[in-house]
């Protein structure tokens, strides 16, 4: 090998070694743009104390939510008839406390609009237990991993980019803040009887679990089927065994009903007429076992909201009025009794003979 080739080989080996060393150094080098840099960034709201906040106001256009501390760790929606929150707004308050400015964007008001979210700015204000406003700002468009915020008031307003906060924590949807299940403590597997009074058809569908005590279901029911095939009994409007799947779909609709929105906290007689509670469409009562006791839970279904597939409903003994979707609320409660009634053995045999007489179905052309 010539001296020239040997020199070239040595250089290649040397450069290769340097590349390995540099690669290892880069891999082990801390990311200055993440943890170290983030810790050194200024807080958006330096000194903000989450424990001092007793009220949060969220506004976008005509929509407004007010979250209010009700004491003893409980919060409610002051803007929606004091309906209880499922939990304190900890994630939002923590996001405000931890938000840090990554860059100043602009103070030119004529350009502010392009930094808003797709539905506009979300205005956020917090109030402490002395009634003093602690922060006021607006959340705009999110561009990973930062969000545009509008800070200040009047001539001092400016747009900044900030980390650790987005419009997700400040949702204007009521469902984001409440327990959306109408009956969170009920389980369809614990029902022993259900009554569905269909007022327009002048009938009540009554179905109970076979083998239950007459004292618990307040009527006589057949004994439990030793083979386990027949579980439920329809007592009215006709008597007979009820279909397992249909009954369980019905009871799951009751216990799993979801709240779409809270529309009233109490009603006057005129409002009862507006919502249809003066003459309900349906009154459903579920008998639910809890330990050794059976408790009744009533649902009152009023009118359908005009132009939608939602219904106004309320719980028996409660003043709040809700909207629920038909698909997750009242569709099965409006079905005819025949949808739940199991065919007798004689009827099943007759149906089989009828189907056989028709012959096999013709394949589509």
mmCIF file of C-alpha atoms in Angstrom:
data_model
loop_
_atom_site.group_PDB
_atom_site.id
_atom_site.type_symbol
_atom_site.label_atom_id
_atom_site.label_comp_id
_atom_site.label_asym_id
_atom_site.label_seq_id
_atom_site.Cartn_x
_atom_site.Cartn_y
_atom_site.Cartn_z
ATOM 1 C CA UNK A 1 0.000 0.000 0.000
ATOM 2 C CA UNK A 2 1.391 3.412 -0.913
ATOM 3 C CA UNK A 3 2.111 6.057 1.712
ATOM 4 C CA UNK A 4 -0.669 8.192 0.231
ATOM 5 C CA UNK A 5 -3.262 5.455 0.760
ATOM 6 C CA UNK A 6 -2.021 4.781 4.303
ATOM 7 C CA UNK A 7 -2.384 8.472 5.184
ATOM 8 C CA UNK A 8 -5.896 8.520 3.731
ATOM 9 C CA UNK A 9 -6.849 5.442 5.762
ATOM 10 C CA UNK A 10 -5.544 7.024 8.982
ATOM 11 C CA UNK A 11 -7.555 10.170 8.324
ATOM 12 C CA UNK A 12 -10.747 8.190 7.748
ATOM 13 C CA UNK A 13 -10.263 6.299 11.005
ATOM 14 C CA UNK A 14 -9.583 9.560 12.856
ATOM 15 C CA UNK A 15 -12.676 11.264 11.423
ATOM 16 C CA UNK A 16 -14.781 8.204 12.235
ATOM 17 C CA UNK A 17 -13.658 8.291 15.854
ATOM 18 C CA UNK A 18 -14.407 11.988 16.128
ATOM 19 C CA UNK A 19 -17.899 11.412 14.710
ATOM 20 C CA UNK A 20 -18.622 8.763 17.358
ATOM 21 C CA UNK A 21 -17.407 11.053 20.159
ATOM 22 C CA UNK A 22 -19.442 14.014 18.897
ATOM 23 C CA UNK A 23 -22.536 11.878 18.493
ATOM 24 C CA UNK A 24 -22.282 10.614 22.068
ATOM 25 C CA UNK A 25 -21.761 14.153 23.364
ATOM 26 C CA UNK A 26 -24.834 15.430 21.538
ATOM 27 C CA UNK A 27 -26.943 12.545 22.823
ATOM 28 C CA UNK A 28 -25.947 13.243 26.424
ATOM 29 C CA UNK A 29 -26.231 17.024 26.165
ATOM 30 C CA UNK A 30 -29.316 18.419 28.021
ATOM 31 C CA UNK A 31 -31.982 19.945 25.775
ATOM 32 C CA UNK A 32 -31.666 23.660 26.409
ATOM 33 C CA UNK A 33 -35.036 24.253 24.741
ATOM 34 C CA UNK A 34 -37.005 22.036 27.128
ATOM 35 C CA UNK A 35 -36.459 21.452 30.852
ATOM 36 C CA UNK A 36 -33.679 23.938 31.586
ATOM 37 C CA UNK A 37 -35.131 26.672 29.428
ATOM 38 C CA UNK A 38 -38.677 26.159 30.691
ATOM 39 C CA UNK A 39 -37.653 26.462 34.324
ATOM 40 C CA UNK A 40 -35.976 29.776 33.618
ATOM 41 C CA UNK A 41 -38.961 31.249 31.756
ATOM 42 C CA UNK A 42 -41.009 33.907 33.584
ATOM 43 C CA UNK A 43 -44.348 32.864 35.031
ATOM 44 C CA UNK A 44 -47.333 34.481 33.326
ATOM 45 C CA UNK A 45 -48.983 35.109 36.697
ATOM 46 C CA UNK A 46 -46.214 35.285 39.250
ATOM 47 C CA UNK A 47 -47.572 34.855 42.792
ATOM 48 C CA UNK A 48 -50.900 33.359 41.703
ATOM 49 C CA UNK A 49 -52.246 31.237 44.595
ATOM 50 C CA UNK A 50 -54.732 28.550 43.566
ATOM 51 C CA UNK A 51 -55.967 28.159 47.156
ATOM 52 C CA UNK A 52 -57.208 31.770 47.243
ATOM 53 C CA UNK A 53 -59.576 31.350 44.287
ATOM 54 C CA UNK A 54 -63.272 30.929 45.075
ATOM 55 C CA UNK A 55 -64.749 31.943 41.733
ATOM 56 C CA UNK A 56 -63.803 31.414 38.091
ATOM 57 C CA UNK A 57 -65.554 33.154 35.186
ATOM 58 C CA UNK A 58 -65.213 31.793 31.641
ATOM 59 C CA UNK A 59 -66.691 33.762 28.754
ATOM 60 C CA UNK A 60 -66.694 33.445 24.976
ATOM 61 C CA UNK A 61 -69.128 35.616 23.078
ATOM 62 C CA UNK A 62 -72.575 35.160 24.633
ATOM 63 C CA UNK A 63 -71.624 31.962 26.451
ATOM 64 C CA UNK A 64 -70.589 32.231 30.066
ATOM 65 C CA UNK A 65 -69.790 29.758 32.815
ATOM 66 C CA UNK A 66 -69.283 30.743 36.434
ATOM 67 C CA UNK A 67 -67.635 28.196 38.704
ATOM 68 C CA UNK A 68 -68.202 28.975 42.368
ATOM 69 C CA UNK A 69 -66.680 27.488 45.511
ATOM 70 C CA UNK A 70 -69.588 26.194 47.619
ATOM 71 C CA UNK A 71 -67.460 25.338 50.650
ATOM 72 C CA UNK A 72 -66.171 22.069 52.108
ATOM 73 C CA UNK A 73 -64.369 21.230 48.872
ATOM 74 C CA UNK A 74 -67.514 21.436 46.749
ATOM 75 C CA UNK A 75 -68.033 23.672 43.720
ATOM 76 C CA UNK A 76 -71.105 24.450 41.650
ATOM 77 C CA UNK A 77 -72.009 26.179 38.386
ATOM 78 C CA UNK A 78 -73.307 29.526 39.584
ATOM 79 C CA UNK A 79 -74.256 30.374 35.989
ATOM 80 C CA UNK A 80 -76.352 27.200 35.662
ATOM 81 C CA UNK A 81 -78.655 27.156 38.648
ATOM 82 C CA UNK A 82 -75.931 26.118 41.107
ATOM 83 C CA UNK A 83 -75.677 22.658 39.626
ATOM 84 C CA UNK A 84 -72.802 20.808 41.358
ATOM 85 C CA UNK A 85 -69.466 20.343 39.629
ATOM 86 C CA UNK A 86 -68.075 16.844 39.508
ATOM 87 C CA UNK A 87 -64.844 18.191 41.040
ATOM 88 C CA UNK A 88 -63.091 21.443 41.859
ATOM 89 C CA UNK A 89 -61.488 23.167 38.813
ATOM 90 C CA UNK A 90 -58.014 22.109 39.944
ATOM 91 C CA UNK A 91 -56.587 21.438 36.477
ATOM 92 C CA UNK A 92 -57.519 24.932 35.257
ATOM 93 C CA UNK A 93 -56.145 26.687 38.343
ATOM 94 C CA UNK A 94 -52.951 24.625 38.218
ATOM 95 C CA UNK A 95 -52.549 25.502 34.525
ATOM 96 C CA UNK A 96 -52.860 29.202 35.313
ATOM 97 C CA UNK A 97 -50.320 28.917 38.134
ATOM 98 C CA UNK A 98 -47.766 26.996 36.038
ATOM 99 C CA UNK A 99 -48.114 28.906 32.718
ATOM 100 C CA UNK A 100 -44.840 30.452 31.544
ATOM 101 C CA UNK A 101 -44.137 32.980 28.811
ATOM 102 C CA UNK A 102 -41.976 31.607 26.008
ATOM 103 C CA UNK A 103 -42.017 34.740 23.857
ATOM 104 C CA UNK A 104 -43.589 38.162 23.422
ATOM 105 C CA UNK A 105 -45.610 38.312 20.196
ATOM 106 C CA UNK A 106 -47.157 41.743 19.655
ATOM 107 C CA UNK A 107 -48.866 44.724 21.185
ATOM 108 C CA UNK A 108 -50.607 45.791 17.964
ATOM 109 C CA UNK A 109 -54.332 45.495 18.668
ATOM 110 C CA UNK A 110 -55.254 45.409 14.992
ATOM 111 C CA UNK A 111 -53.520 42.012 14.728
ATOM 112 C CA UNK A 112 -54.988 40.425 17.870
ATOM 113 C CA UNK A 113 -57.797 38.660 15.997
ATOM 114 C CA UNK A 114 -55.515 36.250 14.167
ATOM 115 C CA UNK A 115 -54.255 34.832 17.473
ATOM 116 C CA UNK A 116 -57.732 33.895 18.760
ATOM 117 C CA UNK A 117 -59.039 30.340 18.731
ATOM 118 C CA UNK A 118 -61.335 29.076 15.980
ATOM 119 C CA UNK A 119 -64.381 30.088 18.056
ATOM 120 C CA UNK A 120 -62.852 33.248 19.487
ATOM 121 C CA UNK A 121 -61.025 34.201 22.663
ATOM 122 C CA UNK A 122 -61.917 32.521 25.967
ATOM 123 C CA UNK A 123 -61.918 35.248 28.613
ATOM 124 C CA UNK A 124 -60.805 33.992 32.029
ATOM 125 C CA UNK A 125 -61.129 35.803 35.351
ATOM 126 C CA UNK A 126 -60.531 34.520 38.878
ATOM 127 C CA UNK A 127 -61.744 36.042 42.127
ATOM 128 C CA UNK A 128 -60.368 35.416 45.632
ATOM 129 C CA UNK A 129 -62.186 34.967 48.931
ATOM 130 C CA UNK A 130 -62.033 38.731 49.557
ATOM 131 C CA UNK A 131 -63.948 39.431 46.362
ATOM 132 C CA UNK A 132 -60.856 40.771 44.603
ATOM 133 C CA UNK A 133 -60.069 39.834 41.021
ATOM 134 C CA UNK A 134 -56.714 38.039 40.981
ATOM 135 C CA UNK A 135 -56.116 37.469 37.268
ATOM 136 C CA UNK A 136 -57.827 38.357 34.012
ATOM 137 C CA UNK A 137 -56.616 37.185 30.609
ATOM 138 C CA UNK A 138 -57.788 35.489 27.414
ATOM 139 C CA UNK A 139 -56.868 32.125 25.915
ATOM 140 C CA UNK A 140 -56.397 31.981 22.166
ATOM 141 C CA UNK A 141 -55.119 29.583 19.528
ATOM 142 C CA UNK A 142 -52.996 26.608 20.458
ATOM 143 C CA UNK A 143 -49.919 25.909 18.351
ATOM 144 C CA UNK A 144 -48.012 22.961 19.771
ATOM 145 C CA UNK A 145 -46.517 23.208 22.309
ATOM 146 C CA UNK A 146 -47.667 26.740 23.124
ATOM 147 C CA UNK A 147 -50.840 28.814 23.361
ATOM 148 C CA UNK A 148 -51.404 32.463 22.473
ATOM 149 C CA UNK A 149 -52.579 34.467 25.497
ATOM 150 C CA UNK A 150 -53.907 38.026 25.559
ATOM 151 C CA UNK A 151 -52.695 39.799 28.662
ATOM 152 C CA UNK A 152 -53.264 43.215 30.210
ATOM 153 C CA UNK A 153 -56.061 45.725 29.814
ATOM 154 C CA UNK A 154 -56.724 48.790 27.737
ATOM 155 C CA UNK A 155 -53.660 50.225 25.992
ATOM 156 C CA UNK A 156 -51.388 47.778 27.817
ATOM 157 C CA UNK A 157 -52.803 44.669 26.170
ATOM 158 C CA UNK A 158 -50.353 42.361 24.439
ATOM 159 C CA UNK A 159 -50.119 38.887 22.970
ATOM 160 C CA UNK A 160 -47.647 36.343 24.318
ATOM 161 C CA UNK A 161 -46.918 32.683 23.734
ATOM 162 C CA UNK A 162 -47.154 30.516 26.839
ATOM 163 C CA UNK A 163 -46.675 26.907 27.873
ATOM 164 C CA UNK A 164 -48.709 24.627 30.170
ATOM 165 C CA UNK A 165 -52.120 26.110 29.370
ATOM 166 C CA UNK A 166 -54.690 25.770 26.584
ATOM 167 C CA UNK A 167 -58.420 26.170 25.971
ATOM 168 C CA UNK A 168 -58.888 22.507 26.946
ATOM 169 C CA UNK A 169 -58.624 23.444 30.630
ATOM 170 C CA UNK A 170 -61.144 26.291 30.173
ATOM 171 C CA UNK A 171 -63.950 24.499 28.334
ATOM 172 C CA UNK A 172 -67.230 26.367 27.830
ATOM 173 C CA UNK A 173 -69.141 23.061 27.642
ATOM 174 C CA UNK A 174 -71.262 22.416 30.735
ATOM 175 C CA UNK A 175 -70.681 18.681 30.260
ATOM 176 C CA UNK A 176 -66.966 19.201 30.846
ATOM 177 C CA UNK A 177 -67.602 20.267 34.435
ATOM 178 C CA UNK A 178 -70.485 18.130 35.728
ATOM 179 C CA UNK A 179 -71.231 14.469 36.278
ATOM 180 C CA UNK A 180 -73.109 13.768 33.053
ATOM 181 C CA UNK A 181 -74.783 10.579 34.259
ATOM 182 C CA UNK A 182 -78.295 11.297 35.471
ATOM 183 C CA UNK A 183 -78.118 8.440 37.983
ATOM 184 C CA UNK A 184 -74.419 7.851 38.807
ATOM 185 C CA UNK A 185 -75.238 5.569 41.739
ATOM 186 C CA UNK A 186 -77.664 3.287 39.942
ATOM 187 C CA UNK A 187 -76.811 0.032 38.182
ATOM 188 C CA UNK A 188 -79.111 -1.713 35.724
ATOM 189 C CA UNK A 189 -78.076 -5.055 37.224
ATOM 190 C CA UNK A 190 -79.660 -4.018 40.550
ATOM 191 C CA UNK A 191 -83.135 -3.235 39.223
ATOM 192 C CA UNK A 192 -86.020 -5.394 40.480
ATOM 193 C CA UNK A 193 -88.903 -3.612 38.741
ATOM 194 C CA UNK A 194 -89.479 -0.871 36.210
ATOM 195 C CA UNK A 195 -92.706 0.951 35.336
ATOM 196 C CA UNK A 196 -92.967 3.042 32.182
ATOM 197 C CA UNK A 197 -96.180 5.045 32.105
ATOM 198 C CA UNK A 198 -96.803 6.044 28.478
ATOM 199 C CA UNK A 199 -99.313 8.808 29.019
ATOM 200 C CA UNK A 200 -100.249 9.403 25.375
ATOM 201 C CA UNK A 201 -101.141 5.732 24.916
ATOM 202 C CA UNK A 202 -102.927 5.416 28.271
ATOM 203 C CA UNK A 203 -100.885 2.400 29.329
ATOM 204 C CA UNK A 204 -98.123 1.416 31.726
ATOM 205 C CA UNK A 205 -95.474 -1.152 30.946
ATOM 206 C CA UNK A 206 -94.572 -2.953 34.177
ATOM 207 C CA UNK A 207 -91.724 -5.458 34.213
ATOM 208 C CA UNK A 208 -90.181 -7.146 37.264
ATOM 209 C CA UNK A 209 -87.467 -9.655 37.932
ATOM 210 C CA UNK A 210 -88.851 -13.149 38.475
ATOM 211 C CA UNK A 211 -88.432 -14.633 41.954
ATOM 212 C CA UNK A 212 -88.344 -11.289 43.775
ATOM 213 C CA UNK A 213 -90.158 -10.794 47.051
ATOM 214 C CA UNK A 214 -93.661 -9.315 46.622
ATOM 215 C CA UNK A 215 -92.756 -6.854 49.393
ATOM 216 C CA UNK A 216 -89.846 -5.541 47.325
ATOM 217 C CA UNK A 217 -91.556 -5.323 43.929
ATOM 218 C CA UNK A 218 -95.008 -4.521 45.378
ATOM 219 C CA UNK A 219 -96.727 -7.229 43.328
ATOM 220 C CA UNK A 220 -96.727 -10.979 42.851
ATOM 221 C CA UNK A 221 -94.280 -12.351 40.284
ATOM 222 C CA UNK A 222 -93.580 -15.913 39.120
ATOM 223 C CA UNK A 223 -90.807 -17.871 40.782
ATOM 224 C CA UNK A 224 -87.313 -17.792 39.338
ATOM 225 C CA UNK A 225 -86.813 -20.105 36.380
ATOM 226 C CA UNK A 226 -84.678 -23.049 37.608
ATOM 227 C CA UNK A 227 -83.143 -23.312 34.128
ATOM 228 C CA UNK A 228 -82.273 -19.603 34.175
ATOM 229 C CA UNK A 229 -83.767 -18.912 30.764
ATOM 230 C CA UNK A 230 -86.676 -16.760 31.895
ATOM 231 C CA UNK A 231 -85.559 -13.789 33.999
ATOM 232 C CA UNK A 232 -88.238 -11.108 33.710
ATOM 233 C CA UNK A 233 -92.003 -10.926 33.928
ATOM 234 C CA UNK A 234 -94.298 -8.364 32.305
ATOM 235 C CA UNK A 235 -97.311 -7.696 34.477
ATOM 236 C CA UNK A 236 -98.970 -4.974 32.398
ATOM 237 C CA UNK A 237 -100.459 -4.012 30.024
ATOM 238 C CA UNK A 238 -100.433 -7.785 29.352
ATOM 239 C CA UNK A 239 -98.968 -10.639 31.353
ATOM 240 C CA UNK A 240 -96.164 -12.826 30.117
ATOM 241 C CA UNK A 241 -92.435 -13.426 30.124
ATOM 242 C CA UNK A 242 -90.346 -10.503 28.915
ATOM 243 C CA UNK A 243 -87.374 -10.577 26.539
ATOM 244 C CA UNK A 244 -84.059 -10.518 28.355
ATOM 245 C CA UNK A 245 -82.163 -8.262 25.956
ATOM 246 C CA UNK A 246 -85.027 -5.805 25.461
ATOM 247 C CA UNK A 247 -85.596 -5.434 29.202
ATOM 248 C CA UNK A 248 -81.912 -4.952 29.926
ATOM 249 C CA UNK A 249 -81.636 -2.357 27.156
ATOM 250 C CA UNK A 250 -84.566 -0.507 28.750
ATOM 251 C CA UNK A 251 -83.103 -0.521 32.263
ATOM 252 C CA UNK A 252 -79.672 0.498 30.964
ATOM 253 C CA UNK A 253 -81.312 3.424 29.190
ATOM 254 C CA UNK A 254 -82.753 4.546 32.538
ATOM 255 C CA UNK A 255 -79.638 4.068 34.688
ATOM 256 C CA UNK A 256 -77.197 5.202 31.981
ATOM 257 C CA UNK A 257 -79.065 8.325 30.878
ATOM 258 C CA UNK A 258 -76.696 11.187 30.039
ATOM 259 C CA UNK A 259 -77.280 14.883 30.667
ATOM 260 C CA UNK A 260 -76.759 17.055 27.608
ATOM 261 C CA UNK A 261 -77.320 20.351 29.422
ATOM 262 C CA UNK A 262 -78.876 21.913 32.524
ATOM 263 C CA UNK A 263 -81.657 24.255 31.447
ATOM 264 C CA UNK A 264 -83.423 25.273 34.667
ATOM 265 C CA UNK A 265 -83.041 25.082 38.418
ATOM 266 C CA UNK A 266 -86.709 25.378 39.287
ATOM 267 C CA UNK A 267 -89.903 26.041 37.390
ATOM 268 C CA UNK A 268 -93.093 28.040 37.646
ATOM 269 C CA UNK A 269 -96.440 26.642 36.430
ATOM 270 C CA UNK A 270 -95.912 28.461 33.115
ATOM 271 C CA UNK A 271 -92.463 26.958 32.734
ATOM 272 C CA UNK A 272 -93.847 23.525 33.596
ATOM 273 C CA UNK A 273 -96.166 23.914 30.615
ATOM 274 C CA UNK A 274 -93.264 25.043 28.398
ATOM 275 C CA UNK A 275 -91.205 21.976 29.300
ATOM 276 C CA UNK A 276 -94.200 19.638 29.251
ATOM 277 C CA UNK A 277 -94.192 18.735 32.931
ATOM 278 C CA UNK A 278 -97.805 19.805 33.364
ATOM 279 C CA UNK A 279 -98.733 16.805 31.190
ATOM 280 C CA UNK A 280 -95.663 14.540 30.889
ATOM 281 C CA UNK A 281 -95.072 12.292 27.912
ATOM 282 C CA UNK A 282 -93.625 9.538 30.110
ATOM 283 C CA UNK A 283 -93.207 8.837 33.806
ATOM 284 C CA UNK A 284 -90.751 6.016 34.473
ATOM 285 C CA UNK A 285 -90.023 4.510 37.882
ATOM 286 C CA UNK A 286 -87.117 2.180 38.586
ATOM 287 C CA UNK A 287 -87.097 -0.017 41.700
ATOM 288 C CA UNK A 288 -83.427 -0.401 42.613
ATOM 289 C CA UNK A 289 -81.893 -2.695 45.195
ATOM 290 C CA UNK A 290 -79.255 -1.209 47.498
ATOM 291 C CA UNK A 291 -78.128 -3.789 50.018
ATOM 292 C CA UNK A 292 -81.202 -5.128 51.774
ATOM 293 C CA UNK A 293 -83.410 -2.210 50.725
ATOM 294 C CA UNK A 294 -85.252 -1.318 47.527
ATOM 295 C CA UNK A 295 -85.591 2.363 46.572
ATOM 296 C CA UNK A 296 -87.725 3.984 43.870
ATOM 297 C CA UNK A 297 -86.259 6.475 41.390
ATOM 298 C CA UNK A 298 -88.577 8.461 39.162
ATOM 299 C CA UNK A 299 -87.924 10.109 35.801
ATOM 300 C CA UNK A 300 -90.398 12.607 34.323
ATOM 301 C CA UNK A 301 -90.175 13.159 30.570
ATOM 302 C CA UNK A 302 -91.791 16.340 29.276
ATOM 303 C CA UNK A 303 -91.759 17.669 25.724
ATOM 304 C CA UNK A 304 -89.268 17.331 22.908
ATOM 305 C CA UNK A 305 -87.173 20.469 22.407
ATOM 306 C CA UNK A 306 -88.418 22.058 19.152
ATOM 307 C CA UNK A 307 -86.258 21.273 16.148
ATOM 308 C CA UNK A 308 -84.088 18.703 17.937
ATOM 309 C CA UNK A 309 -84.079 15.064 19.027
ATOM 310 C CA UNK A 310 -83.690 16.073 22.674
ATOM 311 C CA UNK A 311 -86.216 15.889 25.490
ATOM 312 C CA UNK A 312 -86.737 17.933 28.640
ATOM 313 C CA UNK A 313 -86.611 15.713 31.709
ATOM 314 C CA UNK A 314 -86.351 15.982 35.471
ATOM 315 C CA UNK A 315 -85.793 13.597 38.323
ATOM 316 C CA UNK A 316 -88.637 12.984 40.726
ATOM 317 C CA UNK A 317 -88.176 15.050 43.885
ATOM 318 C CA UNK A 318 -85.641 17.371 42.217
ATOM 319 C CA UNK A 319 -86.138 20.820 40.715
ATOM 320 C CA UNK A 320 -83.410 20.802 38.028
ATOM 321 C CA UNK A 321 -84.494 20.479 34.393
ATOM 322 C CA UNK A 322 -82.230 18.754 31.885
ATOM 323 C CA UNK A 323 -82.020 18.115 28.175
ATOM 324 C CA UNK A 324 -81.217 14.535 27.156
ATOM 325 C CA UNK A 325 -80.680 13.040 23.723
ATOM 326 C CA UNK A 326 -83.351 10.624 22.559
ATOM 327 C CA UNK A 327 -80.699 8.079 21.616
ATOM 328 C CA UNK A 328 -79.276 7.959 25.142
ATOM 329 C CA UNK A 329 -82.400 8.885 27.035
ATOM 330 C CA UNK A 330 -85.955 8.008 26.127
ATOM 331 C CA UNK A 331 -86.118 6.093 22.835
ATOM 332 C CA UNK A 332 -86.746 2.656 24.394
ATOM 333 C CA UNK A 333 -89.196 4.083 26.909
ATOM 334 C CA UNK A 334 -91.435 5.024 24.002
ATOM 335 C CA UNK A 335 -91.516 1.532 22.469
ATOM 336 C CA UNK A 336 -94.675 -0.552 22.415
ATOM 337 C CA UNK A 337 -95.213 -3.341 24.973
ATOM 338 C CA UNK A 338 -94.855 -5.944 22.224
ATOM 339 C CA UNK A 339 -91.178 -4.990 21.894
ATOM 340 C CA UNK A 340 -90.603 -6.373 25.385
ATOM 341 C CA UNK A 341 -92.998 -9.333 25.469
ATOM 342 C CA UNK A 342 -91.541 -12.787 24.884
ATOM 343 C CA UNK A 343 -93.544 -15.043 22.575
ATOM 344 C CA UNK A 344 -95.217 -18.030 24.218
ATOM 345 C CA UNK A 345 -94.113 -21.531 23.196
ATOM 346 C CA UNK A 346 -97.267 -21.896 21.082
ATOM 347 C CA UNK A 347 -96.607 -18.556 19.381
ATOM 348 C CA UNK A 348 -92.991 -19.519 18.698
ATOM 349 C CA UNK A 349 -94.111 -22.799 17.103
ATOM 350 C CA UNK A 350 -96.671 -20.974 14.991
ATOM 351 C CA UNK A 351 -94.056 -18.476 13.863
ATOM 352 C CA UNK A 352 -91.654 -21.267 12.874
ATOM 353 C CA UNK A 353 -94.361 -22.973 10.796
ATOM 354 C CA UNK A 354 -95.261 -19.689 9.147
ATOM 355 C CA UNK A 355 -91.620 -18.946 8.308
ATOM 356 C CA UNK A 356 -91.142 -22.479 6.942
ATOM 357 C CA UNK A 357 -94.213 -22.150 4.743
ATOM 358 C CA UNK A 358 -92.771 -19.027 3.149
ATOM 359 C CA UNK A 359 -89.753 -21.001 2.020
ATOM 360 C CA UNK A 360 -86.185 -19.739 1.852
ATOM 361 C CA UNK A 361 -85.690 -16.071 1.191
ATOM 362 C CA UNK A 362 -84.913 -15.271 -2.467
ATOM 363 C CA UNK A 363 -81.432 -13.893 -3.024
ATOM 364 C CA UNK A 364 -81.352 -10.277 -4.192
ATOM 365 C CA UNK A 365 -81.075 -9.746 -7.933
#
